[in-house]
Coordinates of C-alpha atoms in Angstrom, one line a residue:
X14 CA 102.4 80.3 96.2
X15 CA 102.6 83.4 97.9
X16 CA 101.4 85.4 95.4
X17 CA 98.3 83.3 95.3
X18 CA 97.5 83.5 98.8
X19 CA 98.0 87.4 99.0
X20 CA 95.5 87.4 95.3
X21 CA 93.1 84.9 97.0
X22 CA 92.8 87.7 100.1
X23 CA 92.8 90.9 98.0
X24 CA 89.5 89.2 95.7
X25 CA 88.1 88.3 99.0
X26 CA 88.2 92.0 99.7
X27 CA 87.4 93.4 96.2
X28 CA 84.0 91.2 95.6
X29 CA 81.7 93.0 98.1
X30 CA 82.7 96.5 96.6
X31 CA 81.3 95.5 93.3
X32 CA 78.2 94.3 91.5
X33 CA 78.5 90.7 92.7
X34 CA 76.4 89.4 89.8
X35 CA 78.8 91.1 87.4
X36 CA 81.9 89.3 89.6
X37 CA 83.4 85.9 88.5
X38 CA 86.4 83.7 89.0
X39 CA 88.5 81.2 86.5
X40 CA 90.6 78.4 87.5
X41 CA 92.7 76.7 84.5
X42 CA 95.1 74.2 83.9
X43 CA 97.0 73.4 80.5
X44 CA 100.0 72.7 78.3
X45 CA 102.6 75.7 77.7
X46 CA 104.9 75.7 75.1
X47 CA 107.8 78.2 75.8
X48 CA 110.6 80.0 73.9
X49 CA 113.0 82.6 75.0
X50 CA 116.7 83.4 74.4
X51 CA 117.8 80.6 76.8
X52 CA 115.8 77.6 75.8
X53 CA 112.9 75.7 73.8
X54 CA 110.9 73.9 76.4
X55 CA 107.3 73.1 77.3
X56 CA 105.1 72.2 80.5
X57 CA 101.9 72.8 82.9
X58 CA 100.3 76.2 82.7
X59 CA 97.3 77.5 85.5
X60 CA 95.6 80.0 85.6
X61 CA 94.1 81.8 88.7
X62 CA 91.9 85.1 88.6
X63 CA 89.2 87.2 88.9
X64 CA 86.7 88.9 86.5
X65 CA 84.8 91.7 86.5
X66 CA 81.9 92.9 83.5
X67 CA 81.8 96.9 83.5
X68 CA 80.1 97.1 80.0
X69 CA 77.7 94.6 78.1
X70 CA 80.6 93.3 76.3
X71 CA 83.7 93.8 78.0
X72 CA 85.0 92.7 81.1
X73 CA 88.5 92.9 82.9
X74 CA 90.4 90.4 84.6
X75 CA 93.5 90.3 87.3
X76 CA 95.2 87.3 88.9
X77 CA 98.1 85.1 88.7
X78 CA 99.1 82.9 85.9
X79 CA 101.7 80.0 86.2
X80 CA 103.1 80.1 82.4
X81 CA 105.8 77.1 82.8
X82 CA 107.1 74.4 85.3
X83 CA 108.4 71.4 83.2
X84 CA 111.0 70.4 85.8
X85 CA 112.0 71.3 89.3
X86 CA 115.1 73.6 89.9
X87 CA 118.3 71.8 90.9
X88 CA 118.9 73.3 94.6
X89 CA 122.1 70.9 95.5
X90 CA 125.0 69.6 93.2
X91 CA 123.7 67.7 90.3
X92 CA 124.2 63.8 89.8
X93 CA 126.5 63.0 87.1
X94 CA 123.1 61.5 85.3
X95 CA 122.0 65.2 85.1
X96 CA 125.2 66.7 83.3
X97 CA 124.7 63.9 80.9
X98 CA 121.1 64.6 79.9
X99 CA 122.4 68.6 79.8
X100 CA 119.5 69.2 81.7
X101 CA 117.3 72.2 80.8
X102 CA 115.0 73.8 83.9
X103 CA 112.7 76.4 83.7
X104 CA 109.9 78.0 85.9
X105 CA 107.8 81.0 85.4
X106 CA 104.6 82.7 86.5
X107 CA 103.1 86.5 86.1
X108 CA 100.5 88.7 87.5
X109 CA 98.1 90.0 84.7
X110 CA 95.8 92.4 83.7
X111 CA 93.9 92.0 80.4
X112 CA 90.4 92.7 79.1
X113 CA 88.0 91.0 77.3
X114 CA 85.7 91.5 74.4
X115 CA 82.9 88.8 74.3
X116 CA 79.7 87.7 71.8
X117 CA 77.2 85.8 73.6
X118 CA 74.9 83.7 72.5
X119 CA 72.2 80.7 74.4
X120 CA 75.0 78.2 74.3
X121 CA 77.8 80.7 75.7
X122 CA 80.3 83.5 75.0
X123 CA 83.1 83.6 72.4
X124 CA 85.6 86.4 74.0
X125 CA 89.0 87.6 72.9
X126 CA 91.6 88.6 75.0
X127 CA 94.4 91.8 75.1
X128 CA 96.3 92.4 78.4
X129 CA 99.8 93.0 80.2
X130 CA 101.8 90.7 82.2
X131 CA 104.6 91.0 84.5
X132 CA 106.8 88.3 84.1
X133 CA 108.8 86.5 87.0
X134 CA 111.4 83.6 84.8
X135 CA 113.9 81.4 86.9
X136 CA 116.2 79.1 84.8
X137 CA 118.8 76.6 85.3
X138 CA 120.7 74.7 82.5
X139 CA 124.0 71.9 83.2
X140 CA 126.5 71.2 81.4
X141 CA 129.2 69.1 81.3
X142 CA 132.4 70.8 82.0
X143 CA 133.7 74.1 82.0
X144 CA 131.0 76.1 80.1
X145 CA 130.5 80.0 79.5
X146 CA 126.8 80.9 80.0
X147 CA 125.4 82.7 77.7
X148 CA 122.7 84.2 80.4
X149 CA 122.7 84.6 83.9
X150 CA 125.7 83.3 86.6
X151 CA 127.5 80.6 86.0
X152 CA 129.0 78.3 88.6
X153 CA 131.6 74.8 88.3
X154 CA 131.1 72.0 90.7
X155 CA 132.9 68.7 91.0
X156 CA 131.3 65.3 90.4
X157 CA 132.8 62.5 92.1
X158 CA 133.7 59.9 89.2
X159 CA 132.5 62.6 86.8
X160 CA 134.7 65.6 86.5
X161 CA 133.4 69.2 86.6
X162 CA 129.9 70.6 85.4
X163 CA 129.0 74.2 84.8
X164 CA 125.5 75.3 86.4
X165 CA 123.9 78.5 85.0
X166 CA 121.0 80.1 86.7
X167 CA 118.9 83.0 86.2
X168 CA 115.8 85.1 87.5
X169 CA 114.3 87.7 85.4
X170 CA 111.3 89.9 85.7
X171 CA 110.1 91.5 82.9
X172 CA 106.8 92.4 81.5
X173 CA 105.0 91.0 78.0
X174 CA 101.7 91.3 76.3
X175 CA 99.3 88.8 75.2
X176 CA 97.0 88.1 73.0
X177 CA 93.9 85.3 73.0
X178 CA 91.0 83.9 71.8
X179 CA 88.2 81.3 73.8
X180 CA 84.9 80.3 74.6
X181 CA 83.1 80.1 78.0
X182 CA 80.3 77.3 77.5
X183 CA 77.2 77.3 80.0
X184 CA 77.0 73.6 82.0
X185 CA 74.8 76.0 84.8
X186 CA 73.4 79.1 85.8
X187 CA 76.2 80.0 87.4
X188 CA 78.9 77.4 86.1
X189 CA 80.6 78.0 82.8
X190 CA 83.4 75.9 80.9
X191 CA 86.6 77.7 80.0
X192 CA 88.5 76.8 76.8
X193 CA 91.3 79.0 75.4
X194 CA 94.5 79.8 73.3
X195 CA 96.5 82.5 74.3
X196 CA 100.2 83.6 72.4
X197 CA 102.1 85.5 74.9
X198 CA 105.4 87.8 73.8
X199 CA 108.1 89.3 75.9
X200 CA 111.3 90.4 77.0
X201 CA 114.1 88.1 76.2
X202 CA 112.7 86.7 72.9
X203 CA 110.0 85.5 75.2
X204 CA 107.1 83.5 72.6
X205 CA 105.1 81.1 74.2
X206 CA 101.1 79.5 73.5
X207 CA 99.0 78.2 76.0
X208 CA 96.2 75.6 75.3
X209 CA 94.3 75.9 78.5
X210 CA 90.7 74.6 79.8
X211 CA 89.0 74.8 83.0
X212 CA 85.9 76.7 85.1
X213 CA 84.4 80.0 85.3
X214 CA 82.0 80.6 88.1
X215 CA 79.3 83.4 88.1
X216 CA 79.0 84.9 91.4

């Protein structure tokens, strides 16, 4: 959240130095699917940035991208019902830079996308018993009634590169509609997709 706020501030700053009409912003939300050396999971993706066109068909964007938060890190000891679901956790967001080709037409613009993304990963998996992780630091608790479970946790920056392809449809003057597909890769064996939609607004 922090990163937001500070990204929220430095636009508020950037916008008057440019060409406002060649300034916009996108807010997304959609459905991550995510694969790394740790874990197969998938959850809620947004997306949080701001645009700028420096040639007739390019333009660059910055911002903040949540790319996973299927569950909510364990910050206590886990219930015994947790150990016995071997529960997987995972959260992770990244600033990025990427730019953008586009073809425009009277209905919209078809663009695809190539950028850079620094990576920020925390994960958690549980389980049952005394277990070596694989990844990050591992650490036993006691379960009343239960026995012993093994927590490992993790936090990893790291950088990756993505790839994607969308279409910004015109519902305004200044309002457009946001679909895309983006495949991201990284560190780790990072591979995810993202199927995201939302709104791009023409300052």
């Amino acid at each position: 959240m922090k990163k937001i706020i500070l990204i929220i501030i430095c636009c508020l700053f950037c916008v008057p130095a440019l060409a406002v009409d060649k300034v916009y912003t996108v807010l997304v939300v959609g459905y991550s699917d995510v694969e790394d050396s740790q874990q197969d999971t998938d959850g809620v993706a947004y997306k949080l940035g701001l645009g700028y066109q420096f040639d007739p068909q390019w333009y660059v964007e910055f911002g903040y991208q949540q790319l996973i938060n299927d569950k909510l890190l364990i910050d206590s000891l886990p219930s015994a019902l947790q150990v016995e679901q071997a529960s997987h956790r995972l959260q992770g967001g990244a600033l990025f830079l990427s730019f953008l080709g586009k073809a425009a037409n009277n209905v919209g613009e078809l663009f695809y996308r190539l950028g850079l993304l620094k990576t920020d990963f925390k994960g958690q998996t549980i389980h049952s018993g005394t277990h070596t992780c694989d990844f990050g630091e591992a650490s036993v608790v006691s379960i009343d009634s239960f026995g012993s479970a093994t927590i490992c946790q993790y936090d990893n920056d790291g950088a990756a590169a993505v790839i994607g392809l969308g279409f910004d449809y015109f519902v305004s003057a200044r309002a457009m509609v946001r679909t895309e597909v983006e495949y991201i890769k990284g560190q780790d064996n990072l591979a995810m997709s993202v199927f995201s939609v939302g709104l791009r607004y023409n300052f």
